[in-house]
PDB file of C-alpha atoms in Angstrom:
ATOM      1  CA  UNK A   1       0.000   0.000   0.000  1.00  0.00           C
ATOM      2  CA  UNK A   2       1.180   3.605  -0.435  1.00  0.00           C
ATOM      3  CA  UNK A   3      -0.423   6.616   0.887  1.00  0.00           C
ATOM      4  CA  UNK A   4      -0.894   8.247  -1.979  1.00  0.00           C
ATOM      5  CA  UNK A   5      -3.826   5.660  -2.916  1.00  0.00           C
ATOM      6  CA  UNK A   6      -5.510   7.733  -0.650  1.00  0.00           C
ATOM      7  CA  UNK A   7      -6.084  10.853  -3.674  1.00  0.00           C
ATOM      8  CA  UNK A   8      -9.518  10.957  -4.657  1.00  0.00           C
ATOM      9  CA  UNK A   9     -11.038   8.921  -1.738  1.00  0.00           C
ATOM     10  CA  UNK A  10     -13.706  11.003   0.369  1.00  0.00           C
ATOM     11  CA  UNK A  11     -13.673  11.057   4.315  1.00  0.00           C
ATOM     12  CA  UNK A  12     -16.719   8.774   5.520  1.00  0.00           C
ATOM     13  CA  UNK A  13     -16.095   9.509   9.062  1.00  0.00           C
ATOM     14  CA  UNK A  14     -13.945  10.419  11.913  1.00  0.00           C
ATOM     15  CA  UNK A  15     -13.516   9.430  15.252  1.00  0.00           C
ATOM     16  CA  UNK A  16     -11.098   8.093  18.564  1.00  0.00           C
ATOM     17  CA  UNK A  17     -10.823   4.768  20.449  1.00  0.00           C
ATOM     18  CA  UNK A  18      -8.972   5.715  23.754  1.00  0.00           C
ATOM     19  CA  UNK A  19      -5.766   7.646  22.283  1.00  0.00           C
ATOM     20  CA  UNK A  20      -6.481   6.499  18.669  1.00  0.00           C
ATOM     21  CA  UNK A  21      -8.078   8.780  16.109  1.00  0.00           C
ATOM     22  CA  UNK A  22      -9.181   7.116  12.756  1.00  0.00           C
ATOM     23  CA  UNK A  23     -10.183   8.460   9.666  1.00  0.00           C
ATOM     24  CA  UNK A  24     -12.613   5.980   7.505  1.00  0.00           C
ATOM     25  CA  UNK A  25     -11.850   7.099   3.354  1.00  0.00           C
ATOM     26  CA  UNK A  26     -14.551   5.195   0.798  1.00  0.00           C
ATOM     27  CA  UNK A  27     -14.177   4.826  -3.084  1.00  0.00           C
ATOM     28  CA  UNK A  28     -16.516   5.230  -5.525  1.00  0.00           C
ATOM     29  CA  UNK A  29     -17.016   1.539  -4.673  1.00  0.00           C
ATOM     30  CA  UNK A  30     -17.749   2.225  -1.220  1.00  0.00           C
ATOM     31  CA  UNK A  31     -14.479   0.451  -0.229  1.00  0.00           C
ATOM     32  CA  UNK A  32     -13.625   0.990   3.084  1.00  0.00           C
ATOM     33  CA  UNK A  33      -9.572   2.682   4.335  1.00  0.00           C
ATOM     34  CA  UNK A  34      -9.189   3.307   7.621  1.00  0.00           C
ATOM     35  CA  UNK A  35      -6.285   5.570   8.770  1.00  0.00           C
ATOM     36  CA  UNK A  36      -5.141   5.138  11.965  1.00  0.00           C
ATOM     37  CA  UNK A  37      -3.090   7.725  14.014  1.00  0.00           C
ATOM     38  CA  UNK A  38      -1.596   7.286  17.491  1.00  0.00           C
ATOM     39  CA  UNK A  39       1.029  10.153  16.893  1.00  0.00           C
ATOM     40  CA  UNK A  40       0.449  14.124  16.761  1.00  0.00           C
ATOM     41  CA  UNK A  41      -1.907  15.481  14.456  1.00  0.00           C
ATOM     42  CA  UNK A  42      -3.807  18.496  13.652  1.00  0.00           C
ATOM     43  CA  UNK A  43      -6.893  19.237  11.259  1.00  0.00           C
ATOM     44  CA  UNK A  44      -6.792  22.725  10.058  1.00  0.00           C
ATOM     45  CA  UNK A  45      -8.048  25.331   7.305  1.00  0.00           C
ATOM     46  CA  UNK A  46      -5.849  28.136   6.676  1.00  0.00           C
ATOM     47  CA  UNK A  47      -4.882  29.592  10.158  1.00  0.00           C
ATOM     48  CA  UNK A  48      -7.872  27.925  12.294  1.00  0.00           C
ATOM     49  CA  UNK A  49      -7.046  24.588  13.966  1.00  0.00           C
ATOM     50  CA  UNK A  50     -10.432  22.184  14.231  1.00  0.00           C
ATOM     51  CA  UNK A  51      -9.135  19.538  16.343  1.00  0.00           C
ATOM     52  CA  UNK A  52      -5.791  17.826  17.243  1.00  0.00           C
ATOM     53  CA  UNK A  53      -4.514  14.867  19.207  1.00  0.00           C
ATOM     54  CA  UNK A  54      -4.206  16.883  22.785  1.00  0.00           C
ATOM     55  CA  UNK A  55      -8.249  16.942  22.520  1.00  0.00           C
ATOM     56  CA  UNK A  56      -8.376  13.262  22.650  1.00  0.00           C
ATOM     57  CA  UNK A  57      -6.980  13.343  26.054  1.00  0.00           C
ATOM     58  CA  UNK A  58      -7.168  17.280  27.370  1.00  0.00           C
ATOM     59  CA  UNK A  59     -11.253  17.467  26.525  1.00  0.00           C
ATOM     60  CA  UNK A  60     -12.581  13.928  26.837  1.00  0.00           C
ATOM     61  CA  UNK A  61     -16.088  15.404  27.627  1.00  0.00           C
ATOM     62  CA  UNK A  62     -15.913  17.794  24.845  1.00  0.00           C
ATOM     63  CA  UNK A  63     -14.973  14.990  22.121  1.00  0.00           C
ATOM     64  CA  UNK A  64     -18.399  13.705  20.913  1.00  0.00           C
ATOM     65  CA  UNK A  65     -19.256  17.201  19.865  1.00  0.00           C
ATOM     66  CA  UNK A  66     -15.215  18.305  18.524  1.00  0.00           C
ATOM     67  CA  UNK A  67     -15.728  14.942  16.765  1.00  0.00           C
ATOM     68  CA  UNK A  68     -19.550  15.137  15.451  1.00  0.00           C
ATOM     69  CA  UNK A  69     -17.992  19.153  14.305  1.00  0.00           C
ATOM     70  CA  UNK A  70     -15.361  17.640  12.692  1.00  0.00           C
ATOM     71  CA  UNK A  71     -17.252  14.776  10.735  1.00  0.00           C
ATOM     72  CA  UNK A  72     -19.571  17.899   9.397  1.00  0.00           C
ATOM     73  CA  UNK A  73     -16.235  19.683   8.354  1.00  0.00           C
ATOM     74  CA  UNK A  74     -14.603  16.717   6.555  1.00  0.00           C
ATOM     75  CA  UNK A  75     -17.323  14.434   5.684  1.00  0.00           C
ATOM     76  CA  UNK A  76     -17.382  13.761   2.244  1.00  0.00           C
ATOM     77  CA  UNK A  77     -14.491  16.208   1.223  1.00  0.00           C
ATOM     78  CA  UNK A  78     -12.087  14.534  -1.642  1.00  0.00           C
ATOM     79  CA  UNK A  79      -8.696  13.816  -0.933  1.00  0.00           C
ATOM     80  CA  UNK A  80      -6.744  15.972  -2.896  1.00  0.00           C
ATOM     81  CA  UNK A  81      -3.092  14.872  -2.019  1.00  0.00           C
ATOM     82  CA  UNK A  82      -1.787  12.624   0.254  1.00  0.00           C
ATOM     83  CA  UNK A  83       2.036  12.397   1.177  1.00  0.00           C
ATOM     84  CA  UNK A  84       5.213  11.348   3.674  1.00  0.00           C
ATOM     85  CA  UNK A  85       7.862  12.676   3.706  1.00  0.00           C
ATOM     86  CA  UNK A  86      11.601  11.141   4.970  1.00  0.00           C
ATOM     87  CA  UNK A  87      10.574  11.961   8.869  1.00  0.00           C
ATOM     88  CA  UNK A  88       8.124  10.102   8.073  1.00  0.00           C
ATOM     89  CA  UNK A  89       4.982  12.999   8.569  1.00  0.00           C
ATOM     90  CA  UNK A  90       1.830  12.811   6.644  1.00  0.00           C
ATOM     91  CA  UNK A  91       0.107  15.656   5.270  1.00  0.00           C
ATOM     92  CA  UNK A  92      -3.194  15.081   3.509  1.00  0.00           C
ATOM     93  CA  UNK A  93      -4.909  17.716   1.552  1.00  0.00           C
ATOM     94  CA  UNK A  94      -8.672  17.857   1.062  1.00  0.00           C
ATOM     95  CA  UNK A  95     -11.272  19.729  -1.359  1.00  0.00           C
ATOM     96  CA  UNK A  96     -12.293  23.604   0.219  1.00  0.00           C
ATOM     97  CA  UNK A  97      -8.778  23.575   2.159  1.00  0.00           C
ATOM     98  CA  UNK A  98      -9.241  21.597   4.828  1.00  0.00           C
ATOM     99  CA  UNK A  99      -5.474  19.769   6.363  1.00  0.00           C
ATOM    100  CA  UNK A 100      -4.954  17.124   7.755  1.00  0.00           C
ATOM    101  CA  UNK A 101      -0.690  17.094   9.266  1.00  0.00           C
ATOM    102  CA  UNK A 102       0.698  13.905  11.149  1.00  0.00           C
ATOM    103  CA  UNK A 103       3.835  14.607  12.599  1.00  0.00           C
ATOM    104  CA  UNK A 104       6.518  11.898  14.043  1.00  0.00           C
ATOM    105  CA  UNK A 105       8.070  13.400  17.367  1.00  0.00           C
ATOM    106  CA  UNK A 106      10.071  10.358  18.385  1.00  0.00           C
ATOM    107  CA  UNK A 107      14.020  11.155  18.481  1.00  0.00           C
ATOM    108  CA  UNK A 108      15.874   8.358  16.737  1.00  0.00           C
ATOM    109  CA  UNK A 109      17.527   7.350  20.087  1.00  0.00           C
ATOM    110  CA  UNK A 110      13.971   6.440  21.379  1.00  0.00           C
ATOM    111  CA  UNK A 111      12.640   3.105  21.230  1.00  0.00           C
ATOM    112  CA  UNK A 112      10.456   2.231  17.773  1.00  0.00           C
ATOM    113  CA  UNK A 113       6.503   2.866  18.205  1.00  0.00           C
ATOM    114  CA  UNK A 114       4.283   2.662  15.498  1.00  0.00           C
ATOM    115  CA  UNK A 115       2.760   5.849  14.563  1.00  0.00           C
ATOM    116  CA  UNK A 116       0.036   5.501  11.974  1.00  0.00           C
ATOM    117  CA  UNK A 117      -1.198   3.115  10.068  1.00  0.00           C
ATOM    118  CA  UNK A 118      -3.538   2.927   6.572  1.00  0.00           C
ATOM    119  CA  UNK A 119      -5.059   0.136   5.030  1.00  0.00           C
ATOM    120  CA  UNK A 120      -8.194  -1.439   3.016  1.00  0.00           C
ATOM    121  CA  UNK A 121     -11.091  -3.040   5.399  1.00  0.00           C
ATOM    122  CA  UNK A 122     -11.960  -6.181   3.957  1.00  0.00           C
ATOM    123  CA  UNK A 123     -15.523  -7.216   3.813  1.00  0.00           C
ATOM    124  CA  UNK A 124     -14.012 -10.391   4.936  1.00  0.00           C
ATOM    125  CA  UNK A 125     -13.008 -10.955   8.546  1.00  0.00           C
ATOM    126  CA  UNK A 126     -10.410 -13.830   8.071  1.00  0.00           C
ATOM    127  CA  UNK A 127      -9.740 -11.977   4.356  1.00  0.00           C
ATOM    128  CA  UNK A 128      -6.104 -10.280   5.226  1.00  0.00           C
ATOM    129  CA  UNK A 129      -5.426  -6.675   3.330  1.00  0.00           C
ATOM    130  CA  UNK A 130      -1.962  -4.899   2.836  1.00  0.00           C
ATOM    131  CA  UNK A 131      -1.208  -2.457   5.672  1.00  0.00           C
ATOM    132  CA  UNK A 132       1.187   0.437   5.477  1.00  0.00           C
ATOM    133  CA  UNK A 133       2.547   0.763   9.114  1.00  0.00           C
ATOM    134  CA  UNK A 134       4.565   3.537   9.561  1.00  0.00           C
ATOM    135  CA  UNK A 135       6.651   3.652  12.550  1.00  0.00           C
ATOM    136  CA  UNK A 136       8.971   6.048  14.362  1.00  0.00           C
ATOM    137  CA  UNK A 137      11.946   4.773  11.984  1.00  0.00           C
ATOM    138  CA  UNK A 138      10.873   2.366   9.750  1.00  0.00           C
ATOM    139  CA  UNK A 139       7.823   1.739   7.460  1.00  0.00           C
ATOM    140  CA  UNK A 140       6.230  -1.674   6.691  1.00  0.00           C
ATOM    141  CA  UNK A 141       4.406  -2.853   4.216  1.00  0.00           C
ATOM    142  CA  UNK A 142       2.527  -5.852   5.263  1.00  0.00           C
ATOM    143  CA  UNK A 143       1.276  -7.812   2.696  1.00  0.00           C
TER     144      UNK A 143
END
């Protein structure tokens, strides 16, 4: 899997399991990829900041409504770019300027921790999909 598969897809949905925030992306065949982040983030439009990883923990009350907010925001909107660079950060670019910017902030004396991942849901549960897991120094591509 690469990242960049991600151009074109359009955010289904957004939300957090304890200090993970996912992204669900569908095709035009209503294929399913999750994004998973356990790593700083924020979602912004030009100098406003929506919602970033410190809300997951900082405003636990407040997150059903940051994240129902943020699903209104991003639901739907078309990926316009998607890339990562050699620190391994992701920025994703959507339709009417909306950003999405993963950052890694793990020195490369600290242990390995992975960071994000993005992959296809299969319809299948015993049907296994590629993953790309991107850890704090290395990237995978599990096949």
């Amino acid at each position: 899997m690469r990242i960049e598969e991600l151009v074109d897809k359009k955010v289904k949905k957004v939300g957090h399991a304890a200090d993970m925030f996912w992204m669900v992306f569908v095709d035009e065949s209503s294929v399913e990829y999750p994004l998973h982040l356990q790593c700083p983030f924020r979602i912004s439009k030009g100098e406003s900041i929506f919602i970033t990883n410190e809300d997951i923990f900082d405003e636990y009350e407040c997150m059903p409504d940051l994240l129902m907010k943020t699903n209104s925001l991003l639901g739907g909107k078309r990926v316009l770019s998607a890339t990562m660079n050699s620190l391994k950060d992701l920025v994703i670019n959507f339709e009417d300027g909306y950003v999405l910017q993963v950052f890694n902030n793990s020195r490369s004396d600290e242990e390995d921790i992975e960071m994000w991942r993005f992959f296809e849901r299969s319809k299948e549960l015993r049907d296994h999909r590629p993953h790309l897991v991107v850890c704090s120094d290395h990237v995978e591509n599990l096949e």
